[in-house]
XYZ file of N, CA and C in Angstrom:
303
model
N -13.242 9.062 -37.113
C -13.062 10.341 -36.845
C -11.653 10.930 -37.196
N -11.001 10.120 -36.600
C -9.538 10.213 -37.163
C -8.844 10.169 -38.686
N -9.488 9.530 -39.289
C -9.546 9.379 -40.720
C -9.854 10.574 -41.454
N -11.085 11.029 -40.919
C -11.899 12.068 -41.708
C -11.029 13.256 -41.309
N -10.805 13.740 -39.998
C -9.625 14.756 -39.792
C -8.713 14.796 -40.626
N -7.868 13.795 -40.633
C -6.585 13.506 -41.477
C -6.953 14.433 -43.025
N -7.977 13.615 -43.435
C -8.549 14.157 -44.738
C -8.717 15.610 -44.830
N -9.538 15.715 -43.834
C -9.610 17.389 -43.902
C -8.787 17.980 -44.022
N -7.623 18.065 -42.886
C -6.296 18.546 -43.147
C -5.761 18.794 -43.986
N -5.463 17.465 -45.041
C -4.678 17.320 -46.299
C -5.302 18.302 -47.560
N -6.844 17.875 -47.181
C -7.349 19.062 -48.593
C -7.567 20.608 -48.195
N -7.033 20.640 -46.941
C -6.947 22.244 -46.184
C -8.349 22.578 -45.745
N -8.821 21.829 -45.300
C -10.391 22.299 -44.663
C -10.182 22.795 -43.233
N -9.154 22.268 -42.611
C -8.942 22.620 -41.253
C -7.667 23.396 -40.887
N -7.288 24.213 -40.326
C -6.203 24.902 -40.284
C -5.963 24.647 -38.670
N -4.969 23.857 -38.283
C -4.908 23.604 -37.167
C -3.776 24.388 -36.180
N -3.375 25.775 -37.178
C -2.635 26.731 -36.298
C -3.083 27.156 -35.192
N -4.734 27.617 -35.232
C -5.241 28.357 -34.378
C -6.102 27.133 -33.728
N -6.059 27.111 -32.472
C -6.667 26.011 -32.001
C -7.705 26.421 -30.191
N -8.375 26.155 -30.118
C -9.176 26.399 -28.463
C -8.926 25.208 -27.665
N -8.841 24.953 -26.779
C -9.053 24.019 -25.469
C -9.698 24.407 -24.576
N -10.786 23.477 -23.966
C -11.632 23.593 -23.168
C -11.844 22.435 -22.506
N -12.691 22.026 -21.653
C -12.996 20.927 -20.918
C -14.657 21.017 -20.536
N -15.424 19.975 -20.530
C -16.587 19.981 -20.226
C -17.135 18.819 -19.348
N -18.032 18.974 -18.237
C -18.251 17.936 -17.470
C -19.117 16.788 -17.991
N -18.989 15.410 -18.052
C -19.825 14.559 -18.039
C -20.337 13.729 -16.541
N -21.566 13.914 -16.839
C -21.727 12.915 -15.321
C -22.071 11.513 -15.629
N -21.436 10.762 -14.777
C -21.411 9.228 -14.675
C -22.907 8.720 -14.512
N -23.132 7.787 -15.160
C -24.617 6.986 -15.024
C -24.568 5.962 -13.844
N -23.106 5.645 -13.372
C -23.306 4.652 -12.199
C -23.706 5.498 -10.905
N -24.088 5.080 -9.804
C -24.102 5.785 -8.070
C -23.244 6.206 -7.909
N -23.062 7.355 -7.717
C -21.944 8.212 -6.986
C -21.319 7.452 -6.056
N -19.902 7.630 -5.473
C -19.311 6.577 -4.571
C -18.589 7.924 -3.802
N -18.712 7.434 -2.325
C -17.786 8.434 -1.263
C -16.493 8.246 -1.830
N -15.667 9.662 -1.646
C -14.383 9.491 -2.371
C -13.368 8.745 -1.625
N -13.991 8.144 -0.709
C -13.126 6.902 0.171
C -12.850 6.177 -0.381
N -13.812 5.394 -1.287
C -14.056 3.943 -1.564
C -13.589 4.229 -3.496
N -13.082 5.435 -3.696
C -12.556 5.549 -5.516
C -11.431 5.100 -5.371
N -10.887 4.146 -6.506
C -10.011 3.574 -6.781
C -8.893 4.593 -7.811
N -8.180 5.158 -6.634
C -7.508 6.167 -7.724
C -6.464 5.744 -8.574
N -5.706 4.538 -8.323
C -5.135 3.894 -9.289
C -5.707 3.484 -10.937
N -7.025 3.359 -10.871
C -7.803 3.034 -11.882
C -7.914 4.256 -12.768
N -7.864 4.736 -13.890
C -7.743 5.991 -14.408
C -9.322 6.051 -15.241
N -9.682 4.579 -15.226
C -11.040 4.408 -15.882
C -12.507 4.429 -14.882
N -12.220 4.909 -13.713
C -12.819 5.221 -12.847
C -13.439 6.591 -12.486
N -14.637 6.862 -12.426
C -15.405 8.414 -12.549
C -14.883 8.709 -11.380
N -14.607 9.740 -10.693
C -14.379 10.857 -9.689
C -15.236 12.232 -9.730
N -14.813 12.554 -8.432
C -15.918 13.652 -7.903
C -14.851 14.981 -8.763
N -15.744 15.769 -9.395
C -14.919 16.841 -10.132
C -15.629 18.355 -9.394
N -15.166 19.320 -9.426
C -15.564 21.027 -8.710
C -15.161 21.660 -9.751
N -15.918 22.894 -10.424
C -15.391 24.046 -11.169
C -16.499 24.803 -10.494
N -15.788 26.222 -11.140
C -17.096 27.173 -11.202
C -17.482 27.717 -12.349
N -18.749 28.026 -12.235
C -19.603 28.548 -13.332
C -19.131 29.971 -13.731
N -19.640 30.435 -14.874
C -19.286 32.170 -15.115
C -19.754 33.137 -14.318
N -20.557 32.495 -13.253
C -21.175 33.588 -12.086
C -20.508 33.186 -11.053
N -19.507 32.581 -10.936
C -18.606 31.962 -9.633
C -19.409 31.229 -8.648
N -20.522 30.433 -9.136
C -21.214 29.562 -8.544
C -20.127 27.933 -8.689
N -20.131 27.316 -7.413
C -19.438 26.127 -7.605
C -20.356 25.315 -8.068
N -19.905 24.236 -9.041
C -20.548 23.334 -9.686
C -19.534 21.919 -9.098
N -20.438 20.671 -8.277
C -19.876 19.653 -7.993
C -20.093 18.751 -8.750
N -20.012 17.394 -9.372
C -20.206 16.410 -9.808
C -19.498 15.133 -9.536
N -20.207 13.917 -10.128
C -19.466 12.374 -10.040
C -19.385 12.214 -11.616
N -18.382 11.835 -12.045
C -18.208 11.805 -13.232
C -17.044 11.928 -14.176
N -17.016 12.234 -15.245
C -15.915 12.419 -16.068
C -15.509 14.212 -16.520
N -14.356 14.369 -17.182
C -14.303 15.449 -18.103
C -13.791 15.312 -19.212
N -14.396 15.685 -20.247
C -14.037 15.881 -21.762
C -13.615 16.758 -22.215
N -11.908 16.552 -22.563
C -11.441 17.711 -22.951
C -11.029 17.476 -24.253
N -11.324 19.226 -25.172
C -11.542 19.024 -26.657
C -10.449 20.068 -26.986
N -9.656 19.754 -28.292
C -8.968 21.059 -29.030
C -10.295 21.006 -29.905
N -10.349 22.505 -30.411
C -11.219 22.759 -31.412
C -10.197 23.577 -32.577
N -10.745 23.407 -33.833
C -10.358 24.196 -34.990
C -11.161 25.425 -34.764
N -10.604 26.600 -34.476
C -11.314 27.804 -34.575
C -12.362 28.487 -35.391
N -11.886 28.213 -36.801
C -12.658 28.626 -37.846
C -14.009 27.810 -38.124
N -13.803 26.435 -38.429
C -15.022 25.411 -38.106
C -15.600 25.173 -36.962
N -14.979 25.284 -35.910
C -15.474 25.037 -34.579
C -15.784 23.451 -34.515
N -14.889 22.696 -34.909
C -14.703 20.984 -35.208
C -13.984 20.739 -33.857
N -14.009 19.527 -33.401
C -13.339 18.966 -32.368
C -12.401 18.665 -33.167
N -11.042 18.645 -33.198
C -9.858 17.854 -33.453
C -8.995 17.129 -33.021
N -9.358 16.949 -31.602
C -9.032 16.038 -30.630
C -9.266 15.956 -29.427
N -9.363 15.071 -28.933
C -10.494 14.727 -27.327
C -9.765 13.779 -26.769
N -9.703 13.932 -25.383
C -9.510 12.922 -23.852
C -10.513 12.963 -23.132
N -10.525 12.140 -22.587
C -11.543 11.713 -21.543
C -10.609 11.419 -20.267
N -10.825 12.271 -19.205
C -10.418 12.125 -17.592
C -11.113 11.883 -16.518
N -11.259 11.161 -15.436
C -11.913 11.333 -14.246
C -12.071 12.931 -13.940
N -13.071 13.114 -13.451
C -13.494 14.612 -13.319
C -12.494 15.460 -12.219
N -11.763 14.605 -11.507
C -10.878 15.348 -10.627
C -9.582 15.962 -11.327
N -9.175 15.418 -12.603
C -8.331 15.719 -13.365
C -8.333 17.290 -13.845
N -7.340 17.896 -13.463
C -7.323 19.435 -13.853
C -7.014 20.014 -15.606
N -7.999 20.728 -15.971
C -7.866 21.050 -17.305
C -6.446 21.294 -17.857
N -5.731 21.899 -17.289
C -4.487 22.412 -17.689
C -3.288 20.972 -17.720
N -3.874 19.914 -17.163
C -2.646 18.847 -17.278
C -3.010 18.182 -18.824
N -4.018 18.505 -19.505
C -4.268 18.130 -20.743
C -3.921 18.556 -22.075
N -3.712 19.925 -21.713
C -3.610 20.895 -22.726
C -2.478 20.336 -24.084
N -1.382 19.677 -23.323
C -0.039 19.648 -23.936
C -0.288 18.071 -24.639
N -1.217 17.114 -24.124
C -1.524 16.179 -24.776
C -2.580 16.351 -26.024
N -3.356 17.176 -25.808
C -3.922 17.486 -26.675
C -3.326 17.707 -28.197
N -2.569 18.807 -27.783
C -1.670 19.634 -28.787
C -0.993 18.273 -29.633
N -0.245 17.564 -28.846
C 0.478 16.554 -29.474
C -0.572 15.533 -30.353
N -1.734 15.384 -30.068
C -2.421 14.342 -30.677
C -2.504 15.069 -32.100
N -2.550 16.649 -32.465
C -3.022 17.204 -33.414
C -1.721 17.035 -34.216
N -0.406 17.343 -34.032
C 0.745 17.396 -34.713
C 1.155 16.114 -35.311
């Protein structure tokens, strides 16, 4: 994917000046664990996440968040990070932008 993105940027098919950044929930396929049994030192372990939908309903899940920087004209993802679900979206904004540059 990175090679294709590099080629697309070189050919001026993608404009990385304007990006949108957002995150989506990904549920884990493994059995959910109580918060007290989650290994906080291991960043490759799913965790509990919570967020509000557009109707202000609280959504809770056990798993991950995928954070994406998207080129706004083509709507193609140009950088991705994966974190446990309890990580705040704002912590991934700068790392995503740095991946693009």
